[in-house]
PDB file of C-alpha atoms in Angstrom:
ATOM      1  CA  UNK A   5     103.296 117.616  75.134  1.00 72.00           C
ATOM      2  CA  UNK A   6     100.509 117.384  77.941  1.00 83.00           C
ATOM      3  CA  UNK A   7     100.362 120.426  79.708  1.00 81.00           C
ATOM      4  CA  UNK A   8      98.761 118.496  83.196  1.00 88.00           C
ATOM      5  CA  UNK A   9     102.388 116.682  83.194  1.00 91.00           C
ATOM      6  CA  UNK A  10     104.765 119.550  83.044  1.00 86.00           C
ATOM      7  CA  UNK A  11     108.813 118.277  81.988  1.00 92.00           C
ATOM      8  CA  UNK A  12     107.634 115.043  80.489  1.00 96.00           C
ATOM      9  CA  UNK A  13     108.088 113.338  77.601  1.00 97.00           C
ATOM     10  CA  UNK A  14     107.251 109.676  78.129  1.00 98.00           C
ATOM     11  CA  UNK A  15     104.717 107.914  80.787  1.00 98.00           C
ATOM     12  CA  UNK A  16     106.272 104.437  81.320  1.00 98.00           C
ATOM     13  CA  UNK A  17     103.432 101.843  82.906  1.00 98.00           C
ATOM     14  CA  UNK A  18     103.937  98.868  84.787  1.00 97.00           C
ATOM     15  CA  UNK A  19     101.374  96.123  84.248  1.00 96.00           C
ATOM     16  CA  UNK A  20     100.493  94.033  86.800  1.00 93.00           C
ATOM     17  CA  UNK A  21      98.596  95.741  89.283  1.00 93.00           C
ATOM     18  CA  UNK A  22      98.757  99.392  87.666  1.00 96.00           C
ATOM     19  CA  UNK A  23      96.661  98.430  84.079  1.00 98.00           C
ATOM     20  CA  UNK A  24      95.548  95.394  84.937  1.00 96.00           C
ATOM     21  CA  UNK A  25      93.920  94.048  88.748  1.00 94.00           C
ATOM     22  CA  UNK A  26      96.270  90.879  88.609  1.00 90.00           C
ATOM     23  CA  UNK A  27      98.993  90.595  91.225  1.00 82.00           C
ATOM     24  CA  UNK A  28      96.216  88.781  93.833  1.00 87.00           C
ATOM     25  CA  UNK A  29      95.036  86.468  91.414  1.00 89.00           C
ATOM     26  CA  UNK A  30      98.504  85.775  90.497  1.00 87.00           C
ATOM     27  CA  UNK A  31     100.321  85.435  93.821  1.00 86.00           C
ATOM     28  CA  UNK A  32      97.399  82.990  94.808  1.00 89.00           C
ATOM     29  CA  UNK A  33      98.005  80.859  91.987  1.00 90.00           C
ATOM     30  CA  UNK A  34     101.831  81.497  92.789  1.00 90.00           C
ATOM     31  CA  UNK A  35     101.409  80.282  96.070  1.00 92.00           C
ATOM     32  CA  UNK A  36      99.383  77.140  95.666  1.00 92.00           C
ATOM     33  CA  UNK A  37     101.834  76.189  93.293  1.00 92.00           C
ATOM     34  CA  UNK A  38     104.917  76.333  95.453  1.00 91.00           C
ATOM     35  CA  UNK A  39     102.884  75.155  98.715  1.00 92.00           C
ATOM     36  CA  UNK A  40     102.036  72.079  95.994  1.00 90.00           C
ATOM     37  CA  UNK A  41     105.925  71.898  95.704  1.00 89.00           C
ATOM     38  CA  UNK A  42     106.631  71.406  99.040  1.00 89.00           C
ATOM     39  CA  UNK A  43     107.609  75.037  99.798  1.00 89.00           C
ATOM     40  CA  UNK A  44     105.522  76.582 102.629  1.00 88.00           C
ATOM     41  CA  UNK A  45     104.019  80.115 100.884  1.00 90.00           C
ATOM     42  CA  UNK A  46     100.744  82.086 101.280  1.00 90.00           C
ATOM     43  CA  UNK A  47      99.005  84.843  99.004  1.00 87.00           C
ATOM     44  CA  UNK A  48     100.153  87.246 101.460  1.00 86.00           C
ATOM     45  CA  UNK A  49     104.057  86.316 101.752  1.00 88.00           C
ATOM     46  CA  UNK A  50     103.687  85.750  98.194  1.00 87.00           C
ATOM     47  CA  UNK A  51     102.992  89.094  97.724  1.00 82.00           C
ATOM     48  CA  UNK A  52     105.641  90.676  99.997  1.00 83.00           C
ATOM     49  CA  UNK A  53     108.336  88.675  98.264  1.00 85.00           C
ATOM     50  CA  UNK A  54     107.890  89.088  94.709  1.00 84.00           C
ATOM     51  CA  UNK A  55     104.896  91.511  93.931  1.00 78.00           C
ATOM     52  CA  UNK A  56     106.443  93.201  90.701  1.00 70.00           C
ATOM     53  CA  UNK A  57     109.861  90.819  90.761  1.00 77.00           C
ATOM     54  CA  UNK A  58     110.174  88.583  87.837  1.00 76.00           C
ATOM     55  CA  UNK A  59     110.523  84.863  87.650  1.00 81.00           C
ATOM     56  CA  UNK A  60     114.599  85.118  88.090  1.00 84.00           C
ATOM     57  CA  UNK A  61     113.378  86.209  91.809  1.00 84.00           C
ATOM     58  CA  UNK A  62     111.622  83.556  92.462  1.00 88.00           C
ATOM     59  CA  UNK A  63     113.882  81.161  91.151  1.00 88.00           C
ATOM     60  CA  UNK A  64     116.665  82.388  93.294  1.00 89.00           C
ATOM     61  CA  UNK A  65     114.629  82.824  96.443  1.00 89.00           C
ATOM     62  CA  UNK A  66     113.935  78.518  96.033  1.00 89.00           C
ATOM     63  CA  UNK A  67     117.478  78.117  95.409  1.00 89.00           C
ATOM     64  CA  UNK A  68     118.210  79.850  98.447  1.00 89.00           C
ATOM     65  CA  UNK A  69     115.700  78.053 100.481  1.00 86.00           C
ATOM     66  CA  UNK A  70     117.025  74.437  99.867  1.00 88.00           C
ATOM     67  CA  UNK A  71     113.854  73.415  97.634  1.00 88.00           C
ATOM     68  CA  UNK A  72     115.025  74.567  93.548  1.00 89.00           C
ATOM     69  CA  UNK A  73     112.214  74.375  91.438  1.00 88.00           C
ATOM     70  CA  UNK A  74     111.084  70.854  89.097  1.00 89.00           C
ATOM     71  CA  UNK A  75     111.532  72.387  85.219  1.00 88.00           C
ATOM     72  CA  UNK A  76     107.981  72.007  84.965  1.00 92.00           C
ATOM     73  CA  UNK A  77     107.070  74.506  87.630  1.00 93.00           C
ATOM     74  CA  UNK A  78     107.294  77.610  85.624  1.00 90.00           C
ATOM     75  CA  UNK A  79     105.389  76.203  82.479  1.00 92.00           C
ATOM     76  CA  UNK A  80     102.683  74.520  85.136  1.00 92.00           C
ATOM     77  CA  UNK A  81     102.222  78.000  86.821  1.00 90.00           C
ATOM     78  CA  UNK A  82     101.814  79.984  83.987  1.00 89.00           C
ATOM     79  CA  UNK A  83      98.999  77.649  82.897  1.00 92.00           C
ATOM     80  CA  UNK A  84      97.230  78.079  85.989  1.00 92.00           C
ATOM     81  CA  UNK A  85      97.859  82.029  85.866  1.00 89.00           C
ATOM     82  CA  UNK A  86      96.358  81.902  82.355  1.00 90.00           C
ATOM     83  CA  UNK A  87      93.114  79.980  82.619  1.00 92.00           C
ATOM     84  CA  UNK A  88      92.474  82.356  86.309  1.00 92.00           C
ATOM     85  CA  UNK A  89      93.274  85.467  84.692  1.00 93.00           C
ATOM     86  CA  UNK A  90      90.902  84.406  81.731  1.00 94.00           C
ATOM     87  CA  UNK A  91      87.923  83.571  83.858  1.00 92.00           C
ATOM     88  CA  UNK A  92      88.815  86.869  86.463  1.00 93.00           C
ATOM     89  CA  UNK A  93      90.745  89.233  84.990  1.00 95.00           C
ATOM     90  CA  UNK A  94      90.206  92.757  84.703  1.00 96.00           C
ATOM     91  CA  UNK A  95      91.351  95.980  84.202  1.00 97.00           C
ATOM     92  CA  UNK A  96      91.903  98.316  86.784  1.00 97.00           C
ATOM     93  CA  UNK A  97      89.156 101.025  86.792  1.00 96.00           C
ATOM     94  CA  UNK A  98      89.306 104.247  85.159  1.00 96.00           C
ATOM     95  CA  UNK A  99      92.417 103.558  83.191  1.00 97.00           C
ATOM     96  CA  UNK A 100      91.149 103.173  79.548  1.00 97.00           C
ATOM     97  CA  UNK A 101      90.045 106.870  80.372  1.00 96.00           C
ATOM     98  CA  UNK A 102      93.008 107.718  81.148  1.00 97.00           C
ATOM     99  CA  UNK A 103      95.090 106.343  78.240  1.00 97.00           C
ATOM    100  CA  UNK A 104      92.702 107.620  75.945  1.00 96.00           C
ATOM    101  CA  UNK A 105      93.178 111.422  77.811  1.00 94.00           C
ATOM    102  CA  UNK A 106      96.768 111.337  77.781  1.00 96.00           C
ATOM    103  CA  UNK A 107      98.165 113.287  75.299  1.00 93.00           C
ATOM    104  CA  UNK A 108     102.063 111.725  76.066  1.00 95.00           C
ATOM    105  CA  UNK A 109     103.717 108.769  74.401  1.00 97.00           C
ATOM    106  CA  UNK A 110     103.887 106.229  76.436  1.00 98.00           C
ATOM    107  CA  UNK A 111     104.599 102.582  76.828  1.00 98.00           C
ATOM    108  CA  UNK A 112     104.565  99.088  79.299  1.00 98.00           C
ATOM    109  CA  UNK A 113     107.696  98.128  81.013  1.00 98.00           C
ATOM    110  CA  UNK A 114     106.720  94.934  83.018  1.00 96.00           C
ATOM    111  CA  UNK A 115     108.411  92.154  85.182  1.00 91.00           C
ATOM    112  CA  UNK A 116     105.620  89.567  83.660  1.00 89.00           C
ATOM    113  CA  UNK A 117     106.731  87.662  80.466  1.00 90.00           C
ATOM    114  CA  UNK A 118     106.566  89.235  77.187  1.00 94.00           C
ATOM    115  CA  UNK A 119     103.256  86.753  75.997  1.00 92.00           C
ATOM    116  CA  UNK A 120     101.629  86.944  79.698  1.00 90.00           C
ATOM    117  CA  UNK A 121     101.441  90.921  79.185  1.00 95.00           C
ATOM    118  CA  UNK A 122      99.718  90.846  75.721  1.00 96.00           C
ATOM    119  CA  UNK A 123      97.632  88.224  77.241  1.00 94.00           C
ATOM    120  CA  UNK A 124      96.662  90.474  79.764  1.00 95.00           C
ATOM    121  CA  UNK A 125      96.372  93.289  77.692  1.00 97.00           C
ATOM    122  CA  UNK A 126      94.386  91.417  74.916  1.00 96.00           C
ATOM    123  CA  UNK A 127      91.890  90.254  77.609  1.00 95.00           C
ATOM    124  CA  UNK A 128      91.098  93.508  79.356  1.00 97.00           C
ATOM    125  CA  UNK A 129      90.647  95.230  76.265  1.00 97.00           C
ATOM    126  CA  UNK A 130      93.486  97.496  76.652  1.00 98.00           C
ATOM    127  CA  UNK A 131      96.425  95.884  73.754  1.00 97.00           C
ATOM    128  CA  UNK A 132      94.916  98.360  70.949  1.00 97.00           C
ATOM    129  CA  UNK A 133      96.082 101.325  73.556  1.00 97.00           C
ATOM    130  CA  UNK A 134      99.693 100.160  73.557  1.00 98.00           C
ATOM    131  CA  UNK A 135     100.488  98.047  70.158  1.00 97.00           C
ATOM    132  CA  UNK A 136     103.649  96.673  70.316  1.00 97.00           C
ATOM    133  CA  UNK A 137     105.136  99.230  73.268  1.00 98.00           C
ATOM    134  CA  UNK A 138     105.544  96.340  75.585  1.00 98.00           C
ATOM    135  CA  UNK A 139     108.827  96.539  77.406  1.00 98.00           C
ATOM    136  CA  UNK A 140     109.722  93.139  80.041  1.00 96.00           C
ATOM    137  CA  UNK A 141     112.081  91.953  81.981  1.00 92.00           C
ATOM    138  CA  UNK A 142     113.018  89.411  78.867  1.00 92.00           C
ATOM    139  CA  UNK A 143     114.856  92.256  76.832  1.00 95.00           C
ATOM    140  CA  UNK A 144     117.199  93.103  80.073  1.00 95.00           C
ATOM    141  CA  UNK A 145     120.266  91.408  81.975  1.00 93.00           C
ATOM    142  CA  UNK A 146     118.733  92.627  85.649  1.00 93.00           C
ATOM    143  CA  UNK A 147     114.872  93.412  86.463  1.00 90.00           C
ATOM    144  CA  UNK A 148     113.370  95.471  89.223  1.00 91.00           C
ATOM    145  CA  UNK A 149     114.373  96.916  90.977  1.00 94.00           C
ATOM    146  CA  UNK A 150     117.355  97.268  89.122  1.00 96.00           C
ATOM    147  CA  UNK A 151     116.861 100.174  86.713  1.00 98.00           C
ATOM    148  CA  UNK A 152     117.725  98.420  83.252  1.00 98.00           C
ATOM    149  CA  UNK A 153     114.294  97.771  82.051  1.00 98.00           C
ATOM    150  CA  UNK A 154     112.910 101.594  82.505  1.00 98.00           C
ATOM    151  CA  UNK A 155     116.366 102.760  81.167  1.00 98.00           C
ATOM    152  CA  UNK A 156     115.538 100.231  78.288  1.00 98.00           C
ATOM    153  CA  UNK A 157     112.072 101.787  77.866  1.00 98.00           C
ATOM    154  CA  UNK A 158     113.204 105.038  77.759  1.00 98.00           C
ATOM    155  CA  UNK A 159     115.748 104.309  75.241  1.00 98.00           C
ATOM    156  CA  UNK A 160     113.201 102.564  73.094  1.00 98.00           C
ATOM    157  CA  UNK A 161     110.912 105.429  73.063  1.00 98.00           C
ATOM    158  CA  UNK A 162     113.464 107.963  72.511  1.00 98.00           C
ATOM    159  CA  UNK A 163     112.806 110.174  76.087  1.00 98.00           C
ATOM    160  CA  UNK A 164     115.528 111.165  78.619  1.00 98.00           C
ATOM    161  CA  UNK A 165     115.157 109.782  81.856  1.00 98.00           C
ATOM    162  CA  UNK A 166     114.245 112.964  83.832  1.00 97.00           C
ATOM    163  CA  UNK A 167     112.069 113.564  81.830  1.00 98.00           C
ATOM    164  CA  UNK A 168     110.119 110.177  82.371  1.00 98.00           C
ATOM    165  CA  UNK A 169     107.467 109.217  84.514  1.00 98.00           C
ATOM    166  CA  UNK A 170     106.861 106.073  86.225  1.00 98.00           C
ATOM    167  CA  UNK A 171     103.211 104.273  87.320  1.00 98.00           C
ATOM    168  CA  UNK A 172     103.971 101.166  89.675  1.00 97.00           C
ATOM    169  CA  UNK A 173     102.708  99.412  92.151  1.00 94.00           C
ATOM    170  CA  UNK A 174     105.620  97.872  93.975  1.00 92.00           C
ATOM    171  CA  UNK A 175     108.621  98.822  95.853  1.00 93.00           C
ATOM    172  CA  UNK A 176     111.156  96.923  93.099  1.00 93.00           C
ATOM    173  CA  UNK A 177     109.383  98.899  90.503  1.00 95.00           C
ATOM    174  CA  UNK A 178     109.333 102.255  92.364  1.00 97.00           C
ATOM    175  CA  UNK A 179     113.288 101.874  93.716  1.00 97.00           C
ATOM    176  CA  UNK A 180     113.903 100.849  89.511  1.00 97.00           C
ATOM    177  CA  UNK A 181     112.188 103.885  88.529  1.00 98.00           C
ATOM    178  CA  UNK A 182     114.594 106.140  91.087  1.00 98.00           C
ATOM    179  CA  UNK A 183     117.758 104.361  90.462  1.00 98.00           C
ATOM    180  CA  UNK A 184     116.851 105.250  86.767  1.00 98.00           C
ATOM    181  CA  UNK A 185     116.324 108.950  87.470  1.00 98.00           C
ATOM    182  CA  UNK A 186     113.035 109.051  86.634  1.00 98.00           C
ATOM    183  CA  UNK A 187     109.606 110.216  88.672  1.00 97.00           C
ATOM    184  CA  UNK A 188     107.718 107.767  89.555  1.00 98.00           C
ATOM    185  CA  UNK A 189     104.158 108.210  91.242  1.00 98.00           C
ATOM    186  CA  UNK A 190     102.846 104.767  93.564  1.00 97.00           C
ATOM    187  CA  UNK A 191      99.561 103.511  92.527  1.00 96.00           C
ATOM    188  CA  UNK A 192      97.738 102.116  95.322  1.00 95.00           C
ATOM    189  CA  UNK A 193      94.092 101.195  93.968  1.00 93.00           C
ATOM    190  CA  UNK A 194      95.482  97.024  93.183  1.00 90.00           C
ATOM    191  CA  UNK A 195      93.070  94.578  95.061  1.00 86.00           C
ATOM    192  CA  UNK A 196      96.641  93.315  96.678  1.00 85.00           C
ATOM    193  CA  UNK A 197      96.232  96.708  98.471  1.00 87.00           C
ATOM    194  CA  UNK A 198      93.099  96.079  99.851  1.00 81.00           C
ATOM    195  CA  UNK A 199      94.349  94.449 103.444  1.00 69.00           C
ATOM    196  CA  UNK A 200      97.871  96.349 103.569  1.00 74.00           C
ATOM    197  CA  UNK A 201      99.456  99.974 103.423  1.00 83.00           C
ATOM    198  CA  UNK A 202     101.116 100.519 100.220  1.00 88.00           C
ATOM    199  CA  UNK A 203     100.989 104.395 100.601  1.00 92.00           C
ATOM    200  CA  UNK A 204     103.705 103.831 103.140  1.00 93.00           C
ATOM    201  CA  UNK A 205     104.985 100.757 101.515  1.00 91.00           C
ATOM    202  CA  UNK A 206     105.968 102.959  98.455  1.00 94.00           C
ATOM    203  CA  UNK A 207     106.332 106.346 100.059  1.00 96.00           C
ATOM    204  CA  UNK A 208     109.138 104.548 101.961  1.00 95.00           C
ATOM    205  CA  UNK A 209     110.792 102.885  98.601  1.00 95.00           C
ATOM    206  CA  UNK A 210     110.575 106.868  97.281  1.00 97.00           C
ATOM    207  CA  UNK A 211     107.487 107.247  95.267  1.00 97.00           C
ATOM    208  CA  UNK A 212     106.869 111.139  94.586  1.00 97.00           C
ATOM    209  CA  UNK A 213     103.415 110.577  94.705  1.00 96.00           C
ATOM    210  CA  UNK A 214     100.710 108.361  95.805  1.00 96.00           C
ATOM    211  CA  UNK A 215      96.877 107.616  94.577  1.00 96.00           C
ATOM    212  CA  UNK A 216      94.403 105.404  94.851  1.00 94.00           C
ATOM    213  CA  UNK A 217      92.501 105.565  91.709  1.00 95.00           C
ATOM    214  CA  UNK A 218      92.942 106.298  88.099  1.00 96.00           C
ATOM    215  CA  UNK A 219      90.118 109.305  88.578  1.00 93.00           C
ATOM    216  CA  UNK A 220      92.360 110.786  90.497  1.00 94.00           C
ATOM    217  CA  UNK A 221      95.218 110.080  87.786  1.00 95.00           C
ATOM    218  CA  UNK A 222      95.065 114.133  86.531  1.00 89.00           C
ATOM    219  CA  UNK A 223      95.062 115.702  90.058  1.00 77.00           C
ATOM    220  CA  UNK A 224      97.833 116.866  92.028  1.00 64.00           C
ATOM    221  CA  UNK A 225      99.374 115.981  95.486  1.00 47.00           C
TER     222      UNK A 225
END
C-alpha cells in the first residue's frame, strides 16, 4: 500500500506517450506511410485519429475511406517505427523516478503490439521496471477505448477495478479507463502535446486529473 495513493491497489500505465515520448515520432512515420499509400494524412490528423488506438483502428478507418491497406503496410510501418524510435527514442522525463518511488504494483496496458512495447521499453531503459507486466491490445477482442484491456490488466494483476488507477495520454485510453470503473489521471507532458490542448482534450473524455510532468506525479490537484 502507498499511502500518497489512498484506495489503490494497482497503477495501470499506458505506454506510448505516458513512459515513453513516442506518439510524434510514431504518427509521423504513420503518416508518411499512408500519404506514400495514396491516402492523404499529416502528423497532426494522424494524431487526432488514432493517438492511443491500435492497428484494428487504422485498418478500419482505410476500409472506410475507399483505400484498404497493401498486406505489406503494417510490416513496412513497423520497420520504419523501429529504426526512428531506435535512433530518437526516449523516455519521458522523471518517470524512472517515479517507478522506482512507487510503492504499488503496477503494470503496462498498451494499444502498441506486444514486441513494439518491450522494444520500447528495452530501449529507454525502463523493461527491468516492468518484467513481463506488459498488457496490449493483442490479448483482447476490443481495444481503447473499449474497456477490455484495463479490465484484462486488472484481472491479471489481481486488483478490483475501483480500486485501479489509470496514466494515459489519450481520450480512447482515458474513456477505456472510465468505462472500466477505474480512475484515471491525463498525462499531458507527450511532445504530441506540445502544439495542442490535451488538458481539455482529456478533461472532456473524463480524466480526474491532469499533469504535465512526472515531478509533479506525487502532488495533488
Amino acid at each position: 500500500m502507498d499511502p500518497r495513493l489512498p484506495e489503490t491497489d494497482l497503477v495501470i500505465f499506458d505506454c506510448d506517450g505516458v513512459l515513453v515520448d513516442s506518439e510524434e515520432l510514431s504518427c509521423r512515420c504513420l503518416a508518411e506511410a499512408m500519404v506514400q499509400a495514396g491516402i492523404g494524412m499529416s502528423t497532426e490528423r494522424a494524431l487526432e485519429l488514432f493517438l492511443g488506438r491500435s492497428t484494428a483502428a487504422l485498418v478500419d478507418y482505410c476500409r472506410g475511406v475507399g483505400k484498404p491497406l497493401p498486406e505489406t503496410f503494417l510490416p513496412d510501418l513497423a520497420l520504419q517505427v523501429r529504426e526512428t524510435f531506435r535512433s530518437r527514442l526516449k523516455p519521458i522525463a522523471g518517470i524512472a523516478a517515479v517507478l522506482e518511488e512507487l510503492q504499488l504494483p503496477y503494470c503496462v496496458a498498451s494499444s502498441s503490439d506486444l514486441e513494439r512495447v518491450k522494444f520500447s521499453l528495452e530501449l529507454t531503459g525502463l523493461a527491468a521496471s516492468f518484467g513481463p507486466r506488459l498488457y496490449t491490445a493483442q490479448m483482447v477482442r476490443h481495444g481503447k477505448p473499449a474497456p477490455d484491456l484495463f479490465l484484462h490488466a486488472a484481472s491479471a494483476m489481481d486488483a478490483a477495478p475501483r480500486r485501479t488507477l489509470v496514466i494515459e495520454d489519450s481520450v480512447s485510453g482515458v474513456m477505456a479507463a472510465k468505462a472500466a470503473g477505474m480512475k484515471v489521471w491525463g498525462f499531458v507532458g507527450g511532445a504530441h502535446y506540445r502544439l495542442a490542448d490535451g488538458s481539455a482534450l482529456l478533461r472532456q473524455a473524463g480524466a480526474d486529473r491532469i499533469f504535465a510532468a512526472m515531478t509533479d506525479f506525487w502532488m495533488e490537484g
